[in-house]
mmCIF file of N, CA and C in Angstrom:
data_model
loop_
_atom_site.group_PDB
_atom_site.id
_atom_site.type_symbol
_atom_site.label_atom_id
_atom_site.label_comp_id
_atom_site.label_asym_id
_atom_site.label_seq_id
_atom_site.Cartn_x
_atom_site.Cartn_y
_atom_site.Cartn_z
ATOM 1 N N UNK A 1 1.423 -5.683 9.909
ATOM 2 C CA UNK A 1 1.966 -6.020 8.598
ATOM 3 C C UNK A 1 1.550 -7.429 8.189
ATOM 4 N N UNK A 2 1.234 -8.423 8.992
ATOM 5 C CA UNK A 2 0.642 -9.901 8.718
ATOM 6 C C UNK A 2 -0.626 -9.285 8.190
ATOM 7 N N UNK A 3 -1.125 -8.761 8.738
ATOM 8 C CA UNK A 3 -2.594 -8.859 8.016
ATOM 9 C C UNK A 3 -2.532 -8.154 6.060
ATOM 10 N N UNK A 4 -0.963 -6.797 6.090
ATOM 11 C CA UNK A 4 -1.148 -6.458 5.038
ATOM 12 C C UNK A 4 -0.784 -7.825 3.927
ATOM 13 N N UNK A 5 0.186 -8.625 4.572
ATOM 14 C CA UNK A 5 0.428 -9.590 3.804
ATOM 15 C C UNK A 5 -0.408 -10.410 3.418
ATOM 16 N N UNK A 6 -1.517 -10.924 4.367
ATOM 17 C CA UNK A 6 -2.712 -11.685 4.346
ATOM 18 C C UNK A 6 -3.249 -11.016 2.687
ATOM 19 N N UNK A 7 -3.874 -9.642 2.624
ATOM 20 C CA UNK A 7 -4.115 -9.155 1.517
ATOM 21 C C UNK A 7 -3.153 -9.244 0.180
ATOM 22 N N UNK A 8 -2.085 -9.321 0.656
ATOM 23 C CA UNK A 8 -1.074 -9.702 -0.333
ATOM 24 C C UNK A 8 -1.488 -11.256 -1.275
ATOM 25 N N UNK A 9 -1.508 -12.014 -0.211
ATOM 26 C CA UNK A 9 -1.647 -13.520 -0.751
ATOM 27 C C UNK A 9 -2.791 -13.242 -1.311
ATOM 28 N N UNK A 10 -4.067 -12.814 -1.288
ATOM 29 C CA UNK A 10 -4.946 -12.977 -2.169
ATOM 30 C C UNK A 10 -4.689 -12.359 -3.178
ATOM 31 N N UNK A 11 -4.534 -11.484 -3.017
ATOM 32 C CA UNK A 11 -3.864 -10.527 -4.462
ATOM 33 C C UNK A 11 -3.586 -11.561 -5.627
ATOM 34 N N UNK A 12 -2.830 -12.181 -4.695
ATOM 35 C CA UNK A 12 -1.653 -13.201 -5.787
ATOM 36 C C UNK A 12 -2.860 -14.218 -5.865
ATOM 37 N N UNK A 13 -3.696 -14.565 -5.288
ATOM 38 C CA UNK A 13 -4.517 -15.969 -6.056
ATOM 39 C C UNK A 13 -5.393 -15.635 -6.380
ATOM 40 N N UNK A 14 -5.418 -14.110 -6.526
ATOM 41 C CA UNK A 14 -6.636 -13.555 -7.465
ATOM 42 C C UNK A 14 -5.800 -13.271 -9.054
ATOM 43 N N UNK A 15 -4.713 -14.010 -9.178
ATOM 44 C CA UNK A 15 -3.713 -13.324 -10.086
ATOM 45 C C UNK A 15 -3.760 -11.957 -10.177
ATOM 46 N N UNK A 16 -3.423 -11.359 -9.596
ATOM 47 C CA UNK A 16 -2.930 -9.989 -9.383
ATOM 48 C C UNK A 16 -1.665 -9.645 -8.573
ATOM 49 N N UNK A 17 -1.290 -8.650 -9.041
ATOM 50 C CA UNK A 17 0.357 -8.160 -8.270
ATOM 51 C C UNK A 17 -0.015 -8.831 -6.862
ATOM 52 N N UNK A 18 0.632 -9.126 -6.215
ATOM 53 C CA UNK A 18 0.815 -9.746 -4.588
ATOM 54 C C UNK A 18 1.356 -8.427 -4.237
ATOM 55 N N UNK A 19 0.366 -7.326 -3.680
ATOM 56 C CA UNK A 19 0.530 -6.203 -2.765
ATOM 57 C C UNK A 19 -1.334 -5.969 -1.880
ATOM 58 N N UNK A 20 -0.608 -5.980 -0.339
ATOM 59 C CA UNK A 20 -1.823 -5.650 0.487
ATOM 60 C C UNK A 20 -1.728 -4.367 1.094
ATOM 61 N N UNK A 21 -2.544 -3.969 1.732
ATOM 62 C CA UNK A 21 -2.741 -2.924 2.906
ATOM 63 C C UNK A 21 -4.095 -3.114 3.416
ATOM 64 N N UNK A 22 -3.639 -2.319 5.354
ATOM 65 C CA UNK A 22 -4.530 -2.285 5.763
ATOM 66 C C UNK A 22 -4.373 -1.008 6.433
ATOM 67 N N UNK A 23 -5.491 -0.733 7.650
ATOM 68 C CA UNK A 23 -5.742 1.046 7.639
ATOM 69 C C UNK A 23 -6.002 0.907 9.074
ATOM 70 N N UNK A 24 -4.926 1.268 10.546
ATOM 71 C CA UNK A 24 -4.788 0.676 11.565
ATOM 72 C C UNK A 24 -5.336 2.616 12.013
ATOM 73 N N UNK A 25 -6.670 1.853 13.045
ATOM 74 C CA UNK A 25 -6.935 3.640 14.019
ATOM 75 C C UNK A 25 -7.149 3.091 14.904
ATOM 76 N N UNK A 26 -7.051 3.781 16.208
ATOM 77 C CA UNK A 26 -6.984 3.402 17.383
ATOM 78 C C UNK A 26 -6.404 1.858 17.628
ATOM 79 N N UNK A 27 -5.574 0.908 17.205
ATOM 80 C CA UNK A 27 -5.188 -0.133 17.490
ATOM 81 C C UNK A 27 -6.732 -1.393 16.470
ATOM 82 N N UNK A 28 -7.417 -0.691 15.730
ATOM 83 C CA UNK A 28 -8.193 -1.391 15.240
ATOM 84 C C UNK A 28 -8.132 -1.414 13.743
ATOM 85 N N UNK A 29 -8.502 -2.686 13.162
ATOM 86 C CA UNK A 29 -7.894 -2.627 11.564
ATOM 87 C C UNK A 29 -9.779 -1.817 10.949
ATOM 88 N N UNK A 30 -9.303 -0.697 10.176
ATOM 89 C CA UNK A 30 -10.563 -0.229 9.953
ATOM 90 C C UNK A 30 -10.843 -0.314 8.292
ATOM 91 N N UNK A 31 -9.634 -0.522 7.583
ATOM 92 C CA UNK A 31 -9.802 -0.806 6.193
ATOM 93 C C UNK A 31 -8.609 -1.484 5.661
ATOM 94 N N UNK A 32 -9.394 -2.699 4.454
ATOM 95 C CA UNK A 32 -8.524 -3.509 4.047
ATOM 96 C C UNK A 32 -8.863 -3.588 2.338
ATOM 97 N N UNK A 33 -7.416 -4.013 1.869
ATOM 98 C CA UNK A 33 -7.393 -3.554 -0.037
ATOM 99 C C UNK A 33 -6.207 -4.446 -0.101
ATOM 100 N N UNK A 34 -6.541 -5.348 -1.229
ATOM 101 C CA UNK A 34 -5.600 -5.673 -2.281
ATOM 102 C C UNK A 34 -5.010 -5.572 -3.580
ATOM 103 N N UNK A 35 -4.692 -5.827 -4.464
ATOM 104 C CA UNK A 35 -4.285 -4.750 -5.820
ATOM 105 C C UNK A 35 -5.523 -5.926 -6.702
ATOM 106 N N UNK A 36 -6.072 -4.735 -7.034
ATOM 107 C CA UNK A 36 -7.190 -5.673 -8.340
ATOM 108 C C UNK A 36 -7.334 -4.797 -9.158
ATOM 109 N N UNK A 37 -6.056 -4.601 -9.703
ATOM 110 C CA UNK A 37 -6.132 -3.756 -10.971
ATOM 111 C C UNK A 37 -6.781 -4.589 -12.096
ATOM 112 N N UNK A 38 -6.045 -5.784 -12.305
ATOM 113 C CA UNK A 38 -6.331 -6.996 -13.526
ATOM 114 C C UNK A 38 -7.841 -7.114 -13.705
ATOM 115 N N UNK A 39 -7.950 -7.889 -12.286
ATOM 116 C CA UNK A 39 -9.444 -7.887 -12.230
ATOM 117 C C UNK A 39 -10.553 -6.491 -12.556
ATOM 118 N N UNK A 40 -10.163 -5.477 -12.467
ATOM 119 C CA UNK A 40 -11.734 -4.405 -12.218
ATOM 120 C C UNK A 40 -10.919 -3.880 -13.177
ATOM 121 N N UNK A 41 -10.054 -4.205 -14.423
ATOM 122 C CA UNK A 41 -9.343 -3.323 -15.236
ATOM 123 C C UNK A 41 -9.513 -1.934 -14.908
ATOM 124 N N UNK A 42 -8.795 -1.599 -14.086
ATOM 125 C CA UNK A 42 -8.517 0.022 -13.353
ATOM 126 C C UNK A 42 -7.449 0.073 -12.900
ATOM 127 N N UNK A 43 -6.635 1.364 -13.459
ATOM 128 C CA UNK A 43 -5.361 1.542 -12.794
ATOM 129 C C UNK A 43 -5.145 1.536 -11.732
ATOM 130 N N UNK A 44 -6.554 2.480 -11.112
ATOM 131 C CA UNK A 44 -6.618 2.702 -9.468
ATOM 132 C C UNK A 44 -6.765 2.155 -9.044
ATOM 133 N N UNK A 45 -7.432 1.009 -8.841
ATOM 134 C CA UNK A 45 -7.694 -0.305 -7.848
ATOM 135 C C UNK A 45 -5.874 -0.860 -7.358
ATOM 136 N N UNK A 46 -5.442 -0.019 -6.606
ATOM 137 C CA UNK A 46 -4.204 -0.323 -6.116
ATOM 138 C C UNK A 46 -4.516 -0.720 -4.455
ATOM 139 N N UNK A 47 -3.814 -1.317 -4.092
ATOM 140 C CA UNK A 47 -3.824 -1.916 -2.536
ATOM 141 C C UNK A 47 -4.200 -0.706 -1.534
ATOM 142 N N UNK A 48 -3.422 -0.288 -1.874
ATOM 143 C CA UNK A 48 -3.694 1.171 -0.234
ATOM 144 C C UNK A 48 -4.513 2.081 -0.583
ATOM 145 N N UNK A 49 -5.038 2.282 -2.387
ATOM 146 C CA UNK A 49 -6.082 3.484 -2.771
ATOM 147 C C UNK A 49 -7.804 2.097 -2.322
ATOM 148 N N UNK A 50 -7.698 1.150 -2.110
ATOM 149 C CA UNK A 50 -8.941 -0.107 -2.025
ATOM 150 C C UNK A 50 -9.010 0.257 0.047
ATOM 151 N N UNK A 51 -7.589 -0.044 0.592
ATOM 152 C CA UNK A 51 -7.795 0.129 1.823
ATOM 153 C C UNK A 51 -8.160 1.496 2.286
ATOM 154 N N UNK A 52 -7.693 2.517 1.664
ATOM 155 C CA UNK A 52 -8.264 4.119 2.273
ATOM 156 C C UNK A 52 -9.607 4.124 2.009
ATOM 157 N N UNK A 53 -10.174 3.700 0.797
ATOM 158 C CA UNK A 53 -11.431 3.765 0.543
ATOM 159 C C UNK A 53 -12.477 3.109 1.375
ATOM 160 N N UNK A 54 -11.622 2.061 1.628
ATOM 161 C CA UNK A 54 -12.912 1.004 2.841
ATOM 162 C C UNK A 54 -12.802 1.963 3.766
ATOM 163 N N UNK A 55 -11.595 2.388 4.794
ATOM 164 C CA UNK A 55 -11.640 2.869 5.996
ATOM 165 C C UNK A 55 -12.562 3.979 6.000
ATOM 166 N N UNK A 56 -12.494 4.734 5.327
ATOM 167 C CA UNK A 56 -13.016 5.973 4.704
ATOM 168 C C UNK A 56 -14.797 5.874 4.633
ATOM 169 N N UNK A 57 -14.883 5.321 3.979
ATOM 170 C CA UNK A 57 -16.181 4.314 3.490
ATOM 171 C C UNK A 57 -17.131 3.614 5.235
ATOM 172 N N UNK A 58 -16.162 3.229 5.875
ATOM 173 C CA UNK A 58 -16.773 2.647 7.343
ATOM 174 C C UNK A 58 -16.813 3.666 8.741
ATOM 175 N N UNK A 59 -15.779 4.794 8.440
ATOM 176 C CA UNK A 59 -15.905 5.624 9.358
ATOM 177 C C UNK A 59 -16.499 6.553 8.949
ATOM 178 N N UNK A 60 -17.347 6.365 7.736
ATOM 179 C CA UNK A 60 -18.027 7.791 7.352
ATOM 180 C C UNK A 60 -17.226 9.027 7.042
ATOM 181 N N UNK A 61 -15.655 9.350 6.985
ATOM 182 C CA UNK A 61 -14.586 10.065 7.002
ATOM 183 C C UNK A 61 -14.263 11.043 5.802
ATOM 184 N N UNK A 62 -13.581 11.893 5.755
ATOM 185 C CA UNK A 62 -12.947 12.107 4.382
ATOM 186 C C UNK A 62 -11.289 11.877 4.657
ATOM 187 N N UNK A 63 -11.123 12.230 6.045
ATOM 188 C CA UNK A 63 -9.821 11.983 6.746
ATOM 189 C C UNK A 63 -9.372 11.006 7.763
ATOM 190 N N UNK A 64 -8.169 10.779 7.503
ATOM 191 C CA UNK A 64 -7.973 9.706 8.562
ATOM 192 C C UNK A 64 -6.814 9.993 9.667
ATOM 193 N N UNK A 65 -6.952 11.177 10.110
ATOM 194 C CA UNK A 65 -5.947 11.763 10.915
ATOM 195 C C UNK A 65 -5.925 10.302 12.031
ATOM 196 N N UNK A 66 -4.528 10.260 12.295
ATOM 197 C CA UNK A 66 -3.842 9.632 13.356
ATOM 198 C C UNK A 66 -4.046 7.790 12.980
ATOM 199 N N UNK A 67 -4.329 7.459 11.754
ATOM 200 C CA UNK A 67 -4.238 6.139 11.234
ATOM 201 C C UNK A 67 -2.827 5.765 10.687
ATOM 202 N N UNK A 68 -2.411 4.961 10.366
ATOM 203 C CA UNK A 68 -0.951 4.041 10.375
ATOM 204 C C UNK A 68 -1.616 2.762 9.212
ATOM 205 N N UNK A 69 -1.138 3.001 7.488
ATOM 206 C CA UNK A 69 -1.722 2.069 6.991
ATOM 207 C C UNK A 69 -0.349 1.534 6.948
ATOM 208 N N UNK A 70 -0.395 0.364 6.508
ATOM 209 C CA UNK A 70 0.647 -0.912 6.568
ATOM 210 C C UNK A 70 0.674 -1.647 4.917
ATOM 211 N N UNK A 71 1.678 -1.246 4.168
ATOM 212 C CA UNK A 71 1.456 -1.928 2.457
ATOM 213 C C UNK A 71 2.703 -2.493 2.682
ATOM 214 N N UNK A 72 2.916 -3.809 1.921
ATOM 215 C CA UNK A 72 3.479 -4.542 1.377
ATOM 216 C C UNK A 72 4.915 -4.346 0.250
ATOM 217 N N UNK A 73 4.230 -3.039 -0.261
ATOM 218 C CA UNK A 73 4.839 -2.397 -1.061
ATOM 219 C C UNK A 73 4.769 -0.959 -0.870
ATOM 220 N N UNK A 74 6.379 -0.444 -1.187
ATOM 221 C CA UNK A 74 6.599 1.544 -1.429
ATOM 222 C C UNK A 74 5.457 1.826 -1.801
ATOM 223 N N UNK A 75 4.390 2.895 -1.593
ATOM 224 C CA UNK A 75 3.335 3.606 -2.455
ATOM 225 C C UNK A 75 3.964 4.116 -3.626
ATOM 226 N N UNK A 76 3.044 3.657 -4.597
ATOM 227 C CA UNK A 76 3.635 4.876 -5.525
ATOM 228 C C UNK A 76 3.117 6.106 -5.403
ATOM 229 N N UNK A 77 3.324 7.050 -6.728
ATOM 230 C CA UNK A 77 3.168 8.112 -6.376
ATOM 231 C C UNK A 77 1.321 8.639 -6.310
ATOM 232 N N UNK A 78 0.630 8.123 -6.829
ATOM 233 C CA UNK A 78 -0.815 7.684 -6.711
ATOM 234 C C UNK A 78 -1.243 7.822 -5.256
ATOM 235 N N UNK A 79 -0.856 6.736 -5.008
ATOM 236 C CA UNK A 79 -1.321 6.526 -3.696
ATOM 237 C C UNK A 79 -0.523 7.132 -2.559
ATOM 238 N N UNK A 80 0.620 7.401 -3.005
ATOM 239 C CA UNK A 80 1.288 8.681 -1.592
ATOM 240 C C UNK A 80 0.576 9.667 -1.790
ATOM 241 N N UNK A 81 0.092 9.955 -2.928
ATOM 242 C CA UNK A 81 -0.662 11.600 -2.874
ATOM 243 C C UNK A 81 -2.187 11.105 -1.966
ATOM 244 N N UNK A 82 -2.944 10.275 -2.175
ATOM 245 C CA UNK A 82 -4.151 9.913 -1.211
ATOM 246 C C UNK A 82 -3.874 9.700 -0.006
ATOM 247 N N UNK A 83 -2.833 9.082 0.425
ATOM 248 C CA UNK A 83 -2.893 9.371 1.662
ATOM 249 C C UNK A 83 -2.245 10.495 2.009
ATOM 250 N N UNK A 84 -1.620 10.758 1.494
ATOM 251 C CA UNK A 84 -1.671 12.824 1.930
ATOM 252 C C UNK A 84 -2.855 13.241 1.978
ATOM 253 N N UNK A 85 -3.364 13.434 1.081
ATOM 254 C CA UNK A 85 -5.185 13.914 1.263
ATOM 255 C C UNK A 85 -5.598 13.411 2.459
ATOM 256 N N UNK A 86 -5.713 12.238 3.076
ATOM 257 C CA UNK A 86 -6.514 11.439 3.312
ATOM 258 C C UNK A 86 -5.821 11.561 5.339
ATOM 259 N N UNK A 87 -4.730 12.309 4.896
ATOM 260 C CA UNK A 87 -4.251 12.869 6.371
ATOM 261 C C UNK A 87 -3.768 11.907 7.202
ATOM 262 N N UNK A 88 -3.360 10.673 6.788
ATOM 263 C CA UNK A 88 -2.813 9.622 8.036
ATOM 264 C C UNK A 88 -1.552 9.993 8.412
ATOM 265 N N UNK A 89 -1.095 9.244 9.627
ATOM 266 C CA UNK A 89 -0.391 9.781 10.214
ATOM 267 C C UNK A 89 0.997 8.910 10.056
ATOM 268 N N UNK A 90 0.749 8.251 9.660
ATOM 269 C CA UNK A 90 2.281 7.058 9.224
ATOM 270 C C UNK A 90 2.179 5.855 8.037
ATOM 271 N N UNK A 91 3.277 5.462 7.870
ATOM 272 C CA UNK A 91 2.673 4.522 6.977
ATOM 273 C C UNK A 91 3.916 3.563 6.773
ATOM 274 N N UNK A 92 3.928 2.402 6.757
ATOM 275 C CA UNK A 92 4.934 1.724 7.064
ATOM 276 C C UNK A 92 4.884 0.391 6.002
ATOM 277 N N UNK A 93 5.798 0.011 5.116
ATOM 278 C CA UNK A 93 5.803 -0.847 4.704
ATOM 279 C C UNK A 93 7.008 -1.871 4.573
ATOM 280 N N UNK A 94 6.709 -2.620 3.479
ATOM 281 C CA UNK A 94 7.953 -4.030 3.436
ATOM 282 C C UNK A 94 9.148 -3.217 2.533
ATOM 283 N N UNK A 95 8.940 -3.551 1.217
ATOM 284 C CA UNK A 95 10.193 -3.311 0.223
ATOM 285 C C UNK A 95 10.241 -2.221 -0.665
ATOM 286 N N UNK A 96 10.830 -1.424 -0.552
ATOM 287 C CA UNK A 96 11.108 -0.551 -1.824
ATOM 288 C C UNK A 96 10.676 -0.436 -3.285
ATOM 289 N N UNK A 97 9.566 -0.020 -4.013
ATOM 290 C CA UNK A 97 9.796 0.113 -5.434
ATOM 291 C C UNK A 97 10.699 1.171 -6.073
ATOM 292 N N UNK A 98 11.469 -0.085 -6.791
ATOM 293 C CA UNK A 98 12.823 0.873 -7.256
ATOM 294 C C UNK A 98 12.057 0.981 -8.729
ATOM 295 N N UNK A 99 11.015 1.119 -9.477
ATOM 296 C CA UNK A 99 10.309 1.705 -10.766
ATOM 297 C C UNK A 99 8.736 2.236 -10.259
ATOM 298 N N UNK A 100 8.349 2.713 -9.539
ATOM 299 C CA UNK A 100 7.173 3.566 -8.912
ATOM 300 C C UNK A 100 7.214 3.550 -8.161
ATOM 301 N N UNK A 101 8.065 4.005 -6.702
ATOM 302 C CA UNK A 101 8.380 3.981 -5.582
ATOM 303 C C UNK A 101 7.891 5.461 -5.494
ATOM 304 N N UNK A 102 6.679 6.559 -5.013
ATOM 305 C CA UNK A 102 6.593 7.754 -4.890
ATOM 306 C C UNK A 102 7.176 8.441 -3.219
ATOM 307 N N UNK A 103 7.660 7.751 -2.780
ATOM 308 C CA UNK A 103 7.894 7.993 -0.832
ATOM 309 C C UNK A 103 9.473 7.827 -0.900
ATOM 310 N N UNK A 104 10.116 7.696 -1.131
ATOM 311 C CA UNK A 104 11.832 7.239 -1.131
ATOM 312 C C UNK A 104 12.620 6.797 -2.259
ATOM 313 N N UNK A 105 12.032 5.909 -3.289
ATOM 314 C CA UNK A 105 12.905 5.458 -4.226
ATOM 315 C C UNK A 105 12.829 6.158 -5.653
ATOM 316 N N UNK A 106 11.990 7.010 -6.006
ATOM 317 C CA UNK A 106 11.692 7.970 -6.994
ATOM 318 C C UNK A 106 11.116 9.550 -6.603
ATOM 319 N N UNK A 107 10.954 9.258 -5.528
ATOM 320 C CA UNK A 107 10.426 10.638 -4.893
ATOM 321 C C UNK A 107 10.337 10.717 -3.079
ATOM 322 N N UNK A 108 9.154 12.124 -2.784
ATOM 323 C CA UNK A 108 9.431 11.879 -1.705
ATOM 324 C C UNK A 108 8.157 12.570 -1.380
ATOM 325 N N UNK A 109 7.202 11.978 -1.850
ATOM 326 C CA UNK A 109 5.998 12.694 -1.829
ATOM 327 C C UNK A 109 5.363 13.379 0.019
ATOM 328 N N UNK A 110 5.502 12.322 0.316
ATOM 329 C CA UNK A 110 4.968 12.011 1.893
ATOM 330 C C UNK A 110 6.138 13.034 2.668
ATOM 331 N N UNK A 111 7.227 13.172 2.449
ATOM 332 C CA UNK A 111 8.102 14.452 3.444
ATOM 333 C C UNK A 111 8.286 15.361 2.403
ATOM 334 N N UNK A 112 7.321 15.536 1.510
ATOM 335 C CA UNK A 112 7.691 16.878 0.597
ATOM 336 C C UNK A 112 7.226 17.750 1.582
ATOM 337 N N UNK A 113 8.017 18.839 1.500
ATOM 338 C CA UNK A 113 7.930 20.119 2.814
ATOM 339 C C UNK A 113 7.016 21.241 1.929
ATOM 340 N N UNK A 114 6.911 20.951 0.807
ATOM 341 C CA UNK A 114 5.805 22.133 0.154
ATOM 342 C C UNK A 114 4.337 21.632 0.631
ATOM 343 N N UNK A 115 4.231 20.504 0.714
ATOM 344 C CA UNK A 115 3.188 20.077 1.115
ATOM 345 C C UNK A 115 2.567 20.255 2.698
ATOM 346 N N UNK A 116 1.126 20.411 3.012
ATOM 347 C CA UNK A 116 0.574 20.876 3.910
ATOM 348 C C UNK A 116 0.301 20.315 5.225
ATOM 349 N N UNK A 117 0.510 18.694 4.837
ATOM 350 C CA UNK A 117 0.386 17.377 5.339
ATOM 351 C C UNK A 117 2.072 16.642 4.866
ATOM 352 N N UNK A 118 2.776 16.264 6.186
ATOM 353 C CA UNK A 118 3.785 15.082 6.133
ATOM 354 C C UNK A 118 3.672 13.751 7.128
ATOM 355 N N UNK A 119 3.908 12.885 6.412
ATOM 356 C CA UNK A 119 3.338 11.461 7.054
ATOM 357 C C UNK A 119 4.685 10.801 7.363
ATOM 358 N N UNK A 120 4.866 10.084 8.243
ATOM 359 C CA UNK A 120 6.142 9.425 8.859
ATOM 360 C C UNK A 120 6.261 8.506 8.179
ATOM 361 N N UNK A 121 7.111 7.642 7.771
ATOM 362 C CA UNK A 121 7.155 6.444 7.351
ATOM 363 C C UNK A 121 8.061 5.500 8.119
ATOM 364 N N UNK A 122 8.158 4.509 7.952
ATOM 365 C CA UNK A 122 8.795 3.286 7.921
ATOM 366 C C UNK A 122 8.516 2.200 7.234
ATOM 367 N N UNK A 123 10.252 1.428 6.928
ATOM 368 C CA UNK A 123 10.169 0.827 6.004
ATOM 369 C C UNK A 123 11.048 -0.341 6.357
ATOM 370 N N UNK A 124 10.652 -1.232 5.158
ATOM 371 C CA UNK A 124 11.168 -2.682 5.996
ATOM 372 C C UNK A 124 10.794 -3.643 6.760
ATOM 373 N N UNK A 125 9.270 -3.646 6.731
ATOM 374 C CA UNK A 125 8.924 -4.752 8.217
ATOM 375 C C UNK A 125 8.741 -5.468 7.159
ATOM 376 N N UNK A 126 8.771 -6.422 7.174
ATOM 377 C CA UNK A 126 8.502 -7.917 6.881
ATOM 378 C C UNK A 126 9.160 -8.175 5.001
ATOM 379 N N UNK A 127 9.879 -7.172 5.196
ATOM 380 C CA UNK A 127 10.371 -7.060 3.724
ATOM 381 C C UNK A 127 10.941 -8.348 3.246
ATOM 382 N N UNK A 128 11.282 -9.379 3.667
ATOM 383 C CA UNK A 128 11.995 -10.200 3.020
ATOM 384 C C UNK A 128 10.831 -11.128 2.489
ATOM 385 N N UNK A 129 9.749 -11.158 3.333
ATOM 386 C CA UNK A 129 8.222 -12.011 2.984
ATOM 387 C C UNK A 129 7.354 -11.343 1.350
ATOM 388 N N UNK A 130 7.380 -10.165 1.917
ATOM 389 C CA UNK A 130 6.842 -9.491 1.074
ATOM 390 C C UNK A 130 7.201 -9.898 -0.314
ATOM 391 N N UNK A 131 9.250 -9.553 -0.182
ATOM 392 C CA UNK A 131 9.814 -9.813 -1.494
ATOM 393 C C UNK A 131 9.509 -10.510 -2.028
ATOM 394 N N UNK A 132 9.604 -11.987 -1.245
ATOM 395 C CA UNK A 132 9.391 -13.392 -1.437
ATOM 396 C C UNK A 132 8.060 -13.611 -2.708
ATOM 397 N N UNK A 133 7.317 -13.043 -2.131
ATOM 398 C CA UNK A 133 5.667 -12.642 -2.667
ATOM 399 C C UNK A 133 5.642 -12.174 -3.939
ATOM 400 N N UNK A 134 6.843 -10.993 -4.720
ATOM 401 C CA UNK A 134 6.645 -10.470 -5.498
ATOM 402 C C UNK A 134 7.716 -11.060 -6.460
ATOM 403 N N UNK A 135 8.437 -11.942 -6.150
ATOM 404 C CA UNK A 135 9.592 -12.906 -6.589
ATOM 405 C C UNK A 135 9.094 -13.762 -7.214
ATOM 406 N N UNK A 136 7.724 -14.657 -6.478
ATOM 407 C CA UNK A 136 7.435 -15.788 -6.946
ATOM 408 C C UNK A 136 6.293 -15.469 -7.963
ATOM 409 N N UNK A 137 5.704 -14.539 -7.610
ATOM 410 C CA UNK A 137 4.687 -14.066 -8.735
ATOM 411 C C UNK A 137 5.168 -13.289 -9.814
ATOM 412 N N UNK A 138 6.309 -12.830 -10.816
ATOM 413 C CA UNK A 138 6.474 -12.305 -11.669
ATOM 414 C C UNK A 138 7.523 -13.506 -12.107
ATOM 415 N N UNK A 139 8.028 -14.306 -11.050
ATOM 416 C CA UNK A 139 8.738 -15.519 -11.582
ATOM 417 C C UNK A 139 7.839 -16.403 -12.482
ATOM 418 N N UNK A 140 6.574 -16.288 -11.907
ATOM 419 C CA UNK A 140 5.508 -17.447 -12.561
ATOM 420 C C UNK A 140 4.906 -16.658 -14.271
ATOM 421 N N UNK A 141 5.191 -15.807 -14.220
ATOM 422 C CA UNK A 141 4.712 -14.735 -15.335
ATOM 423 C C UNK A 141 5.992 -14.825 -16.318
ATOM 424 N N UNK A 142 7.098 -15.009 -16.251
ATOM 425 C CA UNK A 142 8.147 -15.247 -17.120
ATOM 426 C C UNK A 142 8.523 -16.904 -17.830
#
């Protein structure tokens, strides 16, 4: 989760939302993304749809069975649906989005049981940093 935060901070001094991820296989970081929506004006350029793509992109993959990405922030519902596709096996982050939260706070994409693929989660590591992160950057915007 330090390293998703690492991506976080640039985020933020790239002026962009302060949200990171990274894309953990075998104990090795294999893809890393920060949110550069602002920058590449694209919705999709979200933190964990930038990190699936690198990992993806370096292992030659379409799947990432048995990977553990690490965001900063709840996926929304965007990016819970890619990594469903994308077959990882957990995914663990800091704080809750209580307005696009797609995994727990608006939905439940990742333990939807219609679905073919369910991904474990956890939530809460480093959440109070994270917050911190998304506190001071929409503080500076008001």
């Amino acid at each position: 989760m330090r390293l998703a935060l690492e991506q976080a901070r640039t985020a933020r001094d790239l002026d962009e939302v302060p949200v990171g991820a990274v894309v953990v296989l075998a104990g090795e970081v294999v893809g890393r993304g920060c949110n550069r929506t602002r920058s590449r004006r694209d919705p999709t350029a979200h933190a964990e749809l930038l990190a699936i793509s690198d990992a993806a992109r370096r292992l030659a993959a379409m799947r990432l069975p048995g990977a553990v990405v690490y965001a900063t922030l709840e996926p929304c519902f965007m990016c819970a649906g890619a990594l469903s596709h994308a077959r990882v096996e957990r995914v663990v982050w800091g704080v809750r989005d209580p307005k696009f939260g797609g995994c727990v706070s608006l939905g439940e994409v990742l333990s939807d049981p219609r679905l073919n693929h369910r991904v474990s989660i956890t939530e809460g590591v480093c959440a109070d940093e994270a917050r911190e992160l998304l506190r001071q950057f929409f503080r500076s915007k008001r």
